[in-house]
């Protein structure tokens, strides 16, 4: 094990790295997506969803986070803001599987 990151209170569904490999993005059943400083092993920011977060990915410029949740909604977050910038989709059975 290279590194153990602790911060989610329920199972993690997906993880991905930013384009420069410095940030790690995690999506979990605790209804959050987290942006981590991978080198330091610390959470930079946590984004609260309305349901289990199945998938999360950063935009090419690492400034926008797209989160897919079990309720079928993709929430769009600007990394430097507290509230969601937008949301897409409708309530789908089974939720969003992947957001890219």
mmCIF file with all atom_site columns, C-alpha atoms in Angstrom:
data_model
loop_
_atom_site.group_PDB
_atom_site.id
_atom_site.type_symbol
_atom_site.label_atom_id
_atom_site.label_alt_id
_atom_site.label_comp_id
_atom_site.label_asym_id
_atom_site.label_entity_id
_atom_site.label_seq_id
_atom_site.pdbx_PDB_ins_code
_atom_site.Cartn_x
_atom_site.Cartn_y
_atom_site.Cartn_z
_atom_site.occupancy
_atom_site.B_iso_or_equiv
_atom_site.pdbx_formal_charge
_atom_site.auth_seq_id
_atom_site.auth_comp_id
_atom_site.auth_asym_id
_atom_site.auth_atom_id
_atom_site.pdbx_PDB_model_num
ATOM 1   C CA . UNK A 1 1   ? 0.000   0.000  0.000   1.00 0.00 ? 1   UNK A CA 1
ATOM 2   C CA . UNK A 1 2   ? 1.532   3.283  -1.091  1.00 0.00 ? 2   UNK A CA 1
ATOM 3   C CA . UNK A 1 3   ? -0.861  5.589  0.738   1.00 0.00 ? 3   UNK A CA 1
ATOM 4   C CA . UNK A 1 4   ? -3.995  5.258  2.826   1.00 0.00 ? 4   UNK A CA 1
ATOM 5   C CA . UNK A 1 5   ? -6.410  8.201  2.683   1.00 0.00 ? 5   UNK A CA 1
ATOM 6   C CA . UNK A 1 6   ? -9.122  8.460  5.298   1.00 0.00 ? 6   UNK A CA 1
ATOM 7   C CA . UNK A 1 7   ? -12.065 10.825 5.132   1.00 0.00 ? 7   UNK A CA 1
ATOM 8   C CA . UNK A 1 8   ? -15.142 9.111  3.725   1.00 0.00 ? 8   UNK A CA 1
ATOM 9   C CA . UNK A 1 9   ? -17.676 7.651  6.147   1.00 0.00 ? 9   UNK A CA 1
ATOM 10  C CA . UNK A 1 10  ? -18.942 5.020  3.694   1.00 0.00 ? 10  UNK A CA 1
ATOM 11  C CA . UNK A 1 11  ? -17.699 2.999  0.728   1.00 0.00 ? 11  UNK A CA 1
ATOM 12  C CA . UNK A 1 12  ? -15.791 4.655  -2.112  1.00 0.00 ? 12  UNK A CA 1
ATOM 13  C CA . UNK A 1 13  ? -17.256 4.006  -5.564  1.00 0.00 ? 13  UNK A CA 1
ATOM 14  C CA . UNK A 1 14  ? -14.655 5.598  -7.810  1.00 0.00 ? 14  UNK A CA 1
ATOM 15  C CA . UNK A 1 15  ? -11.337 7.456  -7.791  1.00 0.00 ? 15  UNK A CA 1
ATOM 16  C CA . UNK A 1 16  ? -9.460  9.341  -10.496 1.00 0.00 ? 16  UNK A CA 1
ATOM 17  C CA . UNK A 1 17  ? -6.452  11.623 -10.759 1.00 0.00 ? 17  UNK A CA 1
ATOM 18  C CA . UNK A 1 18  ? -6.318  15.170 -12.054 1.00 0.00 ? 18  UNK A CA 1
ATOM 19  C CA . UNK A 1 19  ? -4.506  15.702 -15.333 1.00 0.00 ? 19  UNK A CA 1
ATOM 20  C CA . UNK A 1 20  ? -1.285  16.712 -13.564 1.00 0.00 ? 20  UNK A CA 1
ATOM 21  C CA . UNK A 1 21  ? -1.544  13.768 -11.112 1.00 0.00 ? 21  UNK A CA 1
ATOM 22  C CA . UNK A 1 22  ? -1.368  16.054 -8.045  1.00 0.00 ? 22  UNK A CA 1
ATOM 23  C CA . UNK A 1 23  ? -5.048  15.774 -7.094  1.00 0.00 ? 23  UNK A CA 1
ATOM 24  C CA . UNK A 1 24  ? -7.075  12.652 -6.412  1.00 0.00 ? 24  UNK A CA 1
ATOM 25  C CA . UNK A 1 25  ? -10.858 12.735 -6.826  1.00 0.00 ? 25  UNK A CA 1
ATOM 26  C CA . UNK A 1 26  ? -13.052 10.278 -4.904  1.00 0.00 ? 26  UNK A CA 1
ATOM 27  C CA . UNK A 1 27  ? -16.792 9.558  -5.115  1.00 0.00 ? 27  UNK A CA 1
ATOM 28  C CA . UNK A 1 28  ? -18.493 7.718  -2.249  1.00 0.00 ? 28  UNK A CA 1
ATOM 29  C CA . UNK A 1 29  ? -21.708 6.360  -0.766  1.00 0.00 ? 29  UNK A CA 1
ATOM 30  C CA . UNK A 1 30  ? -21.499 8.985  2.015   1.00 0.00 ? 30  UNK A CA 1
ATOM 31  C CA . UNK A 1 31  ? -22.998 11.409 -0.554  1.00 0.00 ? 31  UNK A CA 1
ATOM 32  C CA . UNK A 1 32  ? -19.730 13.264 -1.076  1.00 0.00 ? 32  UNK A CA 1
ATOM 33  C CA . UNK A 1 33  ? -17.073 13.756 -3.685  1.00 0.00 ? 33  UNK A CA 1
ATOM 34  C CA . UNK A 1 34  ? -13.694 14.809 -2.336  1.00 0.00 ? 34  UNK A CA 1
ATOM 35  C CA . UNK A 1 35  ? -10.685 16.496 -3.882  1.00 0.00 ? 35  UNK A CA 1
ATOM 36  C CA . UNK A 1 36  ? -7.461  15.356 -2.208  1.00 0.00 ? 36  UNK A CA 1
ATOM 37  C CA . UNK A 1 37  ? -3.908  16.626 -2.238  1.00 0.00 ? 37  UNK A CA 1
ATOM 38  C CA . UNK A 1 38  ? -2.448  13.228 -3.057  1.00 0.00 ? 38  UNK A CA 1
ATOM 39  C CA . UNK A 1 39  ? 1.103   14.088 -1.952  1.00 0.00 ? 39  UNK A CA 1
ATOM 40  C CA . UNK A 1 40  ? 0.021   15.319 1.484   1.00 0.00 ? 40  UNK A CA 1
ATOM 41  C CA . UNK A 1 41  ? -2.857  12.852 1.861   1.00 0.00 ? 41  UNK A CA 1
ATOM 42  C CA . UNK A 1 42  ? -5.270  15.591 2.907   1.00 0.00 ? 42  UNK A CA 1
ATOM 43  C CA . UNK A 1 43  ? -8.737  16.651 1.731   1.00 0.00 ? 43  UNK A CA 1
ATOM 44  C CA . UNK A 1 44  ? -8.695  19.987 -0.069  1.00 0.00 ? 44  UNK A CA 1
ATOM 45  C CA . UNK A 1 45  ? -12.447 20.227 -0.522  1.00 0.00 ? 45  UNK A CA 1
ATOM 46  C CA . UNK A 1 46  ? -15.539 18.083 -0.001  1.00 0.00 ? 46  UNK A CA 1
ATOM 47  C CA . UNK A 1 47  ? -18.673 18.411 -2.150  1.00 0.00 ? 47  UNK A CA 1
ATOM 48  C CA . UNK A 1 48  ? -22.027 17.333 -0.672  1.00 0.00 ? 48  UNK A CA 1
ATOM 49  C CA . UNK A 1 49  ? -24.446 15.551 -2.991  1.00 0.00 ? 49  UNK A CA 1
ATOM 50  C CA . UNK A 1 50  ? -28.094 14.631 -2.399  1.00 0.00 ? 50  UNK A CA 1
ATOM 51  C CA . UNK A 1 51  ? -27.465 10.917 -2.830  1.00 0.00 ? 51  UNK A CA 1
ATOM 52  C CA . UNK A 1 52  ? -24.675 8.390  -3.090  1.00 0.00 ? 52  UNK A CA 1
ATOM 53  C CA . UNK A 1 53  ? -21.967 9.737  -5.374  1.00 0.00 ? 53  UNK A CA 1
ATOM 54  C CA . UNK A 1 54  ? -21.180 7.098  -7.974  1.00 0.00 ? 54  UNK A CA 1
ATOM 55  C CA . UNK A 1 55  ? -18.716 8.914  -10.198 1.00 0.00 ? 55  UNK A CA 1
ATOM 56  C CA . UNK A 1 56  ? -16.643 12.103 -10.212 1.00 0.00 ? 56  UNK A CA 1
ATOM 57  C CA . UNK A 1 57  ? -14.227 13.569 -12.751 1.00 0.00 ? 57  UNK A CA 1
ATOM 58  C CA . UNK A 1 58  ? -12.412 16.881 -13.225 1.00 0.00 ? 58  UNK A CA 1
ATOM 59  C CA . UNK A 1 59  ? -12.506 18.963 -16.387 1.00 0.00 ? 59  UNK A CA 1
ATOM 60  C CA . UNK A 1 60  ? -9.342  19.286 -18.503 1.00 0.00 ? 60  UNK A CA 1
ATOM 61  C CA . UNK A 1 61  ? -8.397  22.545 -16.720 1.00 0.00 ? 61  UNK A CA 1
ATOM 62  C CA . UNK A 1 62  ? -9.013  20.981 -13.253 1.00 0.00 ? 62  UNK A CA 1
ATOM 63  C CA . UNK A 1 63  ? -11.419 23.801 -12.349 1.00 0.00 ? 63  UNK A CA 1
ATOM 64  C CA . UNK A 1 64  ? -14.785 22.035 -12.733 1.00 0.00 ? 64  UNK A CA 1
ATOM 65  C CA . UNK A 1 65  ? -15.927 18.826 -11.042 1.00 0.00 ? 65  UNK A CA 1
ATOM 66  C CA . UNK A 1 66  ? -18.684 16.663 -12.541 1.00 0.00 ? 66  UNK A CA 1
ATOM 67  C CA . UNK A 1 67  ? -20.402 14.291 -10.075 1.00 0.00 ? 67  UNK A CA 1
ATOM 68  C CA . UNK A 1 68  ? -22.899 11.598 -10.982 1.00 0.00 ? 68  UNK A CA 1
ATOM 69  C CA . UNK A 1 69  ? -25.195 10.420 -8.203  1.00 0.00 ? 69  UNK A CA 1
ATOM 70  C CA . UNK A 1 70  ? -27.527 7.500  -7.643  1.00 0.00 ? 70  UNK A CA 1
ATOM 71  C CA . UNK A 1 71  ? -30.567 9.733  -8.241  1.00 0.00 ? 71  UNK A CA 1
ATOM 72  C CA . UNK A 1 72  ? -29.536 10.195 -11.897 1.00 0.00 ? 72  UNK A CA 1
ATOM 73  C CA . UNK A 1 73  ? -28.353 13.786 -11.581 1.00 0.00 ? 73  UNK A CA 1
ATOM 74  C CA . UNK A 1 74  ? -24.949 15.058 -12.708 1.00 0.00 ? 74  UNK A CA 1
ATOM 75  C CA . UNK A 1 75  ? -23.972 18.008 -10.511 1.00 0.00 ? 75  UNK A CA 1
ATOM 76  C CA . UNK A 1 76  ? -21.430 20.489 -11.837 1.00 0.00 ? 76  UNK A CA 1
ATOM 77  C CA . UNK A 1 77  ? -19.202 22.202 -9.274  1.00 0.00 ? 77  UNK A CA 1
ATOM 78  C CA . UNK A 1 78  ? -16.653 24.960 -9.717  1.00 0.00 ? 78  UNK A CA 1
ATOM 79  C CA . UNK A 1 79  ? -13.747 23.921 -7.498  1.00 0.00 ? 79  UNK A CA 1
ATOM 80  C CA . UNK A 1 80  ? -13.403 27.395 -5.959  1.00 0.00 ? 80  UNK A CA 1
ATOM 81  C CA . UNK A 1 81  ? -17.118 27.823 -5.102  1.00 0.00 ? 81  UNK A CA 1
ATOM 82  C CA . UNK A 1 82  ? -19.294 26.459 -2.285  1.00 0.00 ? 82  UNK A CA 1
ATOM 83  C CA . UNK A 1 83  ? -22.539 25.953 -4.227  1.00 0.00 ? 83  UNK A CA 1
ATOM 84  C CA . UNK A 1 84  ? -23.085 23.875 -7.379  1.00 0.00 ? 84  UNK A CA 1
ATOM 85  C CA . UNK A 1 85  ? -22.736 25.746 -10.648 1.00 0.00 ? 85  UNK A CA 1
ATOM 86  C CA . UNK A 1 86  ? -25.377 23.626 -12.412 1.00 0.00 ? 86  UNK A CA 1
ATOM 87  C CA . UNK A 1 87  ? -26.939 20.175 -12.710 1.00 0.00 ? 87  UNK A CA 1
ATOM 88  C CA . UNK A 1 88  ? -27.912 17.980 -15.629 1.00 0.00 ? 88  UNK A CA 1
ATOM 89  C CA . UNK A 1 89  ? -30.164 15.019 -16.167 1.00 0.00 ? 89  UNK A CA 1
ATOM 90  C CA . UNK A 1 90  ? -33.331 13.654 -14.771 1.00 0.00 ? 90  UNK A CA 1
ATOM 91  C CA . UNK A 1 91  ? -34.210 11.022 -12.258 1.00 0.00 ? 91  UNK A CA 1
ATOM 92  C CA . UNK A 1 92  ? -33.107 7.753  -13.836 1.00 0.00 ? 92  UNK A CA 1
ATOM 93  C CA . UNK A 1 93  ? -33.555 4.252  -12.454 1.00 0.00 ? 93  UNK A CA 1
ATOM 94  C CA . UNK A 1 94  ? -30.215 3.096  -11.105 1.00 0.00 ? 94  UNK A CA 1
ATOM 95  C CA . UNK A 1 95  ? -28.506 6.466  -11.304 1.00 0.00 ? 95  UNK A CA 1
ATOM 96  C CA . UNK A 1 96  ? -25.616 7.683  -13.412 1.00 0.00 ? 96  UNK A CA 1
ATOM 97  C CA . UNK A 1 97  ? -23.014 4.983  -14.076 1.00 0.00 ? 97  UNK A CA 1
ATOM 98  C CA . UNK A 1 98  ? -20.229 7.186  -15.490 1.00 0.00 ? 98  UNK A CA 1
ATOM 99  C CA . UNK A 1 99  ? -20.025 10.910 -16.112 1.00 0.00 ? 99  UNK A CA 1
ATOM 100 C CA . UNK A 1 100 ? -17.488 10.973 -18.926 1.00 0.00 ? 100 UNK A CA 1
#
